[in-house]
Short mmCIF file of C-alpha atoms in Angstrom, two decimals:
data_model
loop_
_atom_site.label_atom_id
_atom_site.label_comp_id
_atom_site.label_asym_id
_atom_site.label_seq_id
_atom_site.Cartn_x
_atom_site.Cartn_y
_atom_site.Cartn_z
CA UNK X 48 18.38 -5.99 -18.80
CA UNK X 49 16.11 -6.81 -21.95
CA UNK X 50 12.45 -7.17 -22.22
CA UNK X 51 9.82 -7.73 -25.03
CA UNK X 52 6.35 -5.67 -25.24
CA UNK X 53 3.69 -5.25 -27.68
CA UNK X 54 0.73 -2.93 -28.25
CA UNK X 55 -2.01 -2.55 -30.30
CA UNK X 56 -2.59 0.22 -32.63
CA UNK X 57 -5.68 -0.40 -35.04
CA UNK X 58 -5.42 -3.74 -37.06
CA UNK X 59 -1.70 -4.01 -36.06
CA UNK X 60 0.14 -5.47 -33.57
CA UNK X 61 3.98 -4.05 -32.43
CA UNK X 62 6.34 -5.92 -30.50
CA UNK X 63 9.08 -4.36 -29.40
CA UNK X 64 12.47 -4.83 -27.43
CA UNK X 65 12.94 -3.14 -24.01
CA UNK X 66 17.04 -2.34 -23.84
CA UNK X 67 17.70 -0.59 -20.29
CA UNK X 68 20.72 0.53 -19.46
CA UNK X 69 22.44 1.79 -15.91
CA UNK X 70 24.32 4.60 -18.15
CA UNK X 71 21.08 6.24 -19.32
CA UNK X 72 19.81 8.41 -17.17
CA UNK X 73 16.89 10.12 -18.28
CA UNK X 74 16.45 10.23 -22.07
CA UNK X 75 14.28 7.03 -23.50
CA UNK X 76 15.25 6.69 -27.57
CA UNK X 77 12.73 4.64 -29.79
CA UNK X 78 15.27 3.21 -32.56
CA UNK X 79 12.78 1.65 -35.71
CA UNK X 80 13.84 -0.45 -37.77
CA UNK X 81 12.15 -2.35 -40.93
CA UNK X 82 11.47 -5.46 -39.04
CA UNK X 83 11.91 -4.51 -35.16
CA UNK X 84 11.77 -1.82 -32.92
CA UNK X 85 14.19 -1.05 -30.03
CA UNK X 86 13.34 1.52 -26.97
CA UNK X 87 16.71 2.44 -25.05
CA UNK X 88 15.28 3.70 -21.22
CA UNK X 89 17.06 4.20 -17.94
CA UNK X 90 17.46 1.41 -16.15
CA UNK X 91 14.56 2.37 -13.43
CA UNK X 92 11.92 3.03 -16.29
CA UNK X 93 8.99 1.09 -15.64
CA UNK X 94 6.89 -1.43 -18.25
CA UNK X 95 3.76 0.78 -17.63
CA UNK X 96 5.72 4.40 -18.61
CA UNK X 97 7.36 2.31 -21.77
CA UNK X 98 3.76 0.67 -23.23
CA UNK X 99 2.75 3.74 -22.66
CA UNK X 100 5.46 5.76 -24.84
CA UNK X 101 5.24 2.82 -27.88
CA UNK X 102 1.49 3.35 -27.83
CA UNK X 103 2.01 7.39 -28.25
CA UNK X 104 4.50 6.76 -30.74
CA UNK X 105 2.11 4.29 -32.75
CA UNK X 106 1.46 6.21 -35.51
CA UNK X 107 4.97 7.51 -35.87
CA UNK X 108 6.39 3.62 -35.72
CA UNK X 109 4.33 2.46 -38.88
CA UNK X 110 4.87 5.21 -40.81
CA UNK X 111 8.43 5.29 -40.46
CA UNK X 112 8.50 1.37 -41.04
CA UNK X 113 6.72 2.16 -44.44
CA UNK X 114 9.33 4.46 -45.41
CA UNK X 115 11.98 2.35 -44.74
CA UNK X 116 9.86 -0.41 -46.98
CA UNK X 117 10.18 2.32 -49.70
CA UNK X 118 14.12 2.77 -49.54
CA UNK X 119 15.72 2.07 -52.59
CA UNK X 120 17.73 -0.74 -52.84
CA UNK X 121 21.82 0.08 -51.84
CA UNK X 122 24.05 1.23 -54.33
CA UNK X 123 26.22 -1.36 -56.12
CA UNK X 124 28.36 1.19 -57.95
CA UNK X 125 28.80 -0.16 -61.41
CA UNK X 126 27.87 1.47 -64.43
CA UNK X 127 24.34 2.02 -64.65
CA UNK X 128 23.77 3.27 -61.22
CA UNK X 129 23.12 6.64 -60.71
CA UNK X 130 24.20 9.06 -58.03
CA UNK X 131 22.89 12.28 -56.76
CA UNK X 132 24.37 15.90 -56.82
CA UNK X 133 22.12 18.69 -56.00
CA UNK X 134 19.01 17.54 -56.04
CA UNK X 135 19.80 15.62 -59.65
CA UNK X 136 20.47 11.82 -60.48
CA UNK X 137 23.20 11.43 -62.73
CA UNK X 138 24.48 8.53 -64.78
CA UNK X 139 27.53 6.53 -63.37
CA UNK X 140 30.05 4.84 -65.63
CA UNK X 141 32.92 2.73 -63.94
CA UNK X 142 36.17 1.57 -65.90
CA UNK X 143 37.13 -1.19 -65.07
CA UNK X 144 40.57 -1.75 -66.67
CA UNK X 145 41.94 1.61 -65.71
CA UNK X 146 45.81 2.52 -64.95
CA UNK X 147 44.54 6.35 -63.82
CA UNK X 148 44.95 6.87 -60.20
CA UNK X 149 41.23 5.81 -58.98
CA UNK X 150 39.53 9.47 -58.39
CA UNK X 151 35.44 10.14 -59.17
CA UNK X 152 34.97 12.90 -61.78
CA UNK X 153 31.74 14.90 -63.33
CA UNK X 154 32.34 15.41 -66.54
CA UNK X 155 29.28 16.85 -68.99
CA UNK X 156 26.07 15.59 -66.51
CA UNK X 157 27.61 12.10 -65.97
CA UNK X 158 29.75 10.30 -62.99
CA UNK X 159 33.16 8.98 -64.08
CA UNK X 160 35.30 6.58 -61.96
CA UNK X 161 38.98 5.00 -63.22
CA UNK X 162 39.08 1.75 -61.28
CA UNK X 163 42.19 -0.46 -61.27
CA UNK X 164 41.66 -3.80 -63.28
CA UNK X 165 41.60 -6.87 -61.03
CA UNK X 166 39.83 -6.13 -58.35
CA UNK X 167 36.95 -8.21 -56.93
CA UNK X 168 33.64 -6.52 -56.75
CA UNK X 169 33.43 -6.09 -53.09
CA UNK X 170 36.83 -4.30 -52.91
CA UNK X 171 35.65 -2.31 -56.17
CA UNK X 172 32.57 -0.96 -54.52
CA UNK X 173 34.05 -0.33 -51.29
CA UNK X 174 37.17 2.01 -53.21
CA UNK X 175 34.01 3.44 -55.74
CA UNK X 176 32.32 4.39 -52.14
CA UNK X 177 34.95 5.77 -50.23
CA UNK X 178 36.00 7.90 -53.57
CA UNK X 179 32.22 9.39 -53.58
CA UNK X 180 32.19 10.47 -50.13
CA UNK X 181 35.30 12.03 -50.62
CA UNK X 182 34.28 14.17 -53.63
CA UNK X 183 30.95 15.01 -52.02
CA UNK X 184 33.02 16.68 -48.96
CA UNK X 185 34.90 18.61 -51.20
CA UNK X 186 32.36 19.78 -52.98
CA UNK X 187 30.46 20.38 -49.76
CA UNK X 188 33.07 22.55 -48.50
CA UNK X 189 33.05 24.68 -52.02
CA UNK X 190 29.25 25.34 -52.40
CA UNK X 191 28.06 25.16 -48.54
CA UNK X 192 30.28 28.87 -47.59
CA UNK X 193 29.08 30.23 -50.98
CA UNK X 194 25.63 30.05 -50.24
CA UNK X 195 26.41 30.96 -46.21
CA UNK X 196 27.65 34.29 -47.65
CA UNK X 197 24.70 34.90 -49.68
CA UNK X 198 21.78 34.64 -47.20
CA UNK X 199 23.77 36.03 -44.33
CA UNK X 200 22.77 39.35 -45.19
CA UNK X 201 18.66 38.51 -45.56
CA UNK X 202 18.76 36.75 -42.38
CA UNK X 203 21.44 38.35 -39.52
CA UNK X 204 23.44 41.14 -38.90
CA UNK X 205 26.30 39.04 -38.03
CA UNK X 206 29.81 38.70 -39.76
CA UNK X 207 30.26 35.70 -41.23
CA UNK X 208 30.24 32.54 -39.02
CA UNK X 209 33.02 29.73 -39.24
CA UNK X 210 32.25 26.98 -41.54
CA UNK X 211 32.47 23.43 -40.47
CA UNK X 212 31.66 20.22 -42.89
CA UNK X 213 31.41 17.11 -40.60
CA UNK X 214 30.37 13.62 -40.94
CA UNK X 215 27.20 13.43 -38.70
CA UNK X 216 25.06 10.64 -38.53
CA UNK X 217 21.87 11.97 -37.14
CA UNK X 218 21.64 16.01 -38.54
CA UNK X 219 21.94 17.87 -41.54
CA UNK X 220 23.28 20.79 -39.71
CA UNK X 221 23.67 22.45 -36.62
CA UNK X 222 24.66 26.49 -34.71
CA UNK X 223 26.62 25.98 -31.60
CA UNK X 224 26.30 28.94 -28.84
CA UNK X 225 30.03 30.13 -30.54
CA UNK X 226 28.21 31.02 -33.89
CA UNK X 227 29.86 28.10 -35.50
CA UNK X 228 27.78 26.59 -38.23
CA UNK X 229 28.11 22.57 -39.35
CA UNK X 230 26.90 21.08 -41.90
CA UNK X 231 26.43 17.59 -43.23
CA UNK X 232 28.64 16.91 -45.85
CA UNK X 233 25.64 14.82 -47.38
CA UNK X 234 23.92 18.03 -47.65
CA UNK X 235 25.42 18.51 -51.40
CA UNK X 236 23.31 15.73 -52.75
CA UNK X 237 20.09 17.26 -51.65
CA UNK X 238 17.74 19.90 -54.22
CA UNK X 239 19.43 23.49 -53.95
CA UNK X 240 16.25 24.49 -52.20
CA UNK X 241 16.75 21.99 -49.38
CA UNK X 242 20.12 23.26 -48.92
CA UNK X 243 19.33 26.64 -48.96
CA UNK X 244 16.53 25.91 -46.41
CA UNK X 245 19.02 24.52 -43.93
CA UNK X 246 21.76 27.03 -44.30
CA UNK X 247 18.59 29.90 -43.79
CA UNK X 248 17.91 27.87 -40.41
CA UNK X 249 21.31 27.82 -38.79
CA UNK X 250 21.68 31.33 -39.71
CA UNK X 251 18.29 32.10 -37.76
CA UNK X 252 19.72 30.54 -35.18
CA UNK X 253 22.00 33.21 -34.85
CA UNK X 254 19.89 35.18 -33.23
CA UNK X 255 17.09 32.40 -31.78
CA UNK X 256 18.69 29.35 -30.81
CA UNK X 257 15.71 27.41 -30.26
CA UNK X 258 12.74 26.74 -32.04
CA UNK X 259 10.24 28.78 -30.83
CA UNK X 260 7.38 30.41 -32.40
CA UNK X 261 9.43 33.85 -32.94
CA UNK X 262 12.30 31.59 -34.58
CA UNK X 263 9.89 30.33 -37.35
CA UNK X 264 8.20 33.67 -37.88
CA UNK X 265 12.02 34.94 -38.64
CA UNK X 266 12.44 31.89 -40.68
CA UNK X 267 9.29 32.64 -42.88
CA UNK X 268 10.23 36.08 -43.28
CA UNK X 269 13.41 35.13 -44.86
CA UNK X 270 12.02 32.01 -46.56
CA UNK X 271 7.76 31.85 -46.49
CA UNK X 272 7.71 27.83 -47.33
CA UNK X 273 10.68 27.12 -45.24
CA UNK X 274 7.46 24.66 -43.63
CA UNK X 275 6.79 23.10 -46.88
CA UNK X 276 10.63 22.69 -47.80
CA UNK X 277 11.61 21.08 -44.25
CA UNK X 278 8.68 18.38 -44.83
CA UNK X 279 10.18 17.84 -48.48
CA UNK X 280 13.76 17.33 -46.63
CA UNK X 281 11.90 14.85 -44.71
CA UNK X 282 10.67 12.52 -47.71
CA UNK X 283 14.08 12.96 -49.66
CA UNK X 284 16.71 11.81 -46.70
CA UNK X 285 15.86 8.05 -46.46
CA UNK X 286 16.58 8.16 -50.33
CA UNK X 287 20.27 9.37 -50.48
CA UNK X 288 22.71 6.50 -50.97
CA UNK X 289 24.87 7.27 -47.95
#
């Protein structure tokens, strides 16, 4: 059952589309999006409690809607392009007419892809794609245990968790009750610093699995602008090609 709304917040006006659903059952999700907004609520939820939520959530709406305005355009993965790796842009240059096995390599601060010749340019980006996620997970599954091992000892007193690199849409990283740490695999485009402020937070977790004041007081004892470098993780994500 689907519905329209609007509110006013300021000079602006936001209309947005009700989606309820039998399935949900307590948990109302505002998805924004450049031009709409969608609020996913139980199916009992009433108009009042939803006008209500949008007009709360105002300030957050608009100011995600501007960052979206501000993504870059998406990759088309010919040479030219750049592509990030820790925290860097670097130069990508595509050949065309190549009879190497199609692989991505980094070779002396640049991107390097052997296409085959013949290909159309929508089958060319979608093999140049598919050959970039692939070399970020494997390099995501080098440097991601490296730098597990080297904070452990600075922020628990734990052995050394298990590892996992996963394709997850909505987090960077997560601790599960096991001690099992997973990261992101997009995590190895992002500034050292970022990465070393999300592998210092699932460690905390360790030992606080929630976010309570006592978790960031161990966090800042370990890291004293882990604040300043989650905001910064913030403003880069929307900016990553994948």
């Amino acid at each position: 059952m689907n519905n329209h709304g609007s509110i006013r917040y300021g000079d602006t006006t936001i209309t947005y589309e009700v989606i309820r659903s039998e399935r949900r059952k307590k948990t109302i999700h505002t998805k924004v999006h450049l031009d709409s907004v969608r609020v996913l609520a139980p199916a009992r939820t009433s108009d009042q409690e939803l006008e209500d939520l949008v007009q709360k959530q105002a300030p957050w709406i608009l100011k995600k809607r501007q960052v979206l305005a501000n993504r870059p355009p998406p990759k088309r993965f010919v040479t030219g392009d750049t592509m990030p790796y820790l925290g860097k842009d670097h130069l990508l240059v595509v050949d065309t007419d190549s009879f190497m096995r199609p692989w991505v390599r980094f070779e002396d601060g640049s991107f390097l892809f052997d296409a085959p010749p013949r290909m159309d340019e929508g089958e060319r980006r979608e093999l140049i794609s598919s050959g970039f996620r692939d070399w970020y997970r494997q390099r995501a599954e080098q440097y991601l245990p490296e730098q597990v091992e080297y904070w452990l000892p600075f922020v628990a007193s734990h052995r050394e968790p298990r590892i996992l690199i996963r394709d997850q849409k909505r987090r960077w990283a997560s601790c599960s009750s096991d001690g099992t740490l997973r990261f992101n695999w997009r995590v190895i485009m992002l500034d050292p610093e970022l990465i070393d402020y999300l592998v210092v937070h699932e460690l905390t977790h360790l030992t606080v699995m929630n976010h309570s004041p006592a978790f960031w007081e161990s966090m800042r004892f370990v890291m004293p602008d882990a604040k300043d470098r989650n905001k910064r993780l913030d403003q880069t994500s929307l900016s990553l090609p994948f």
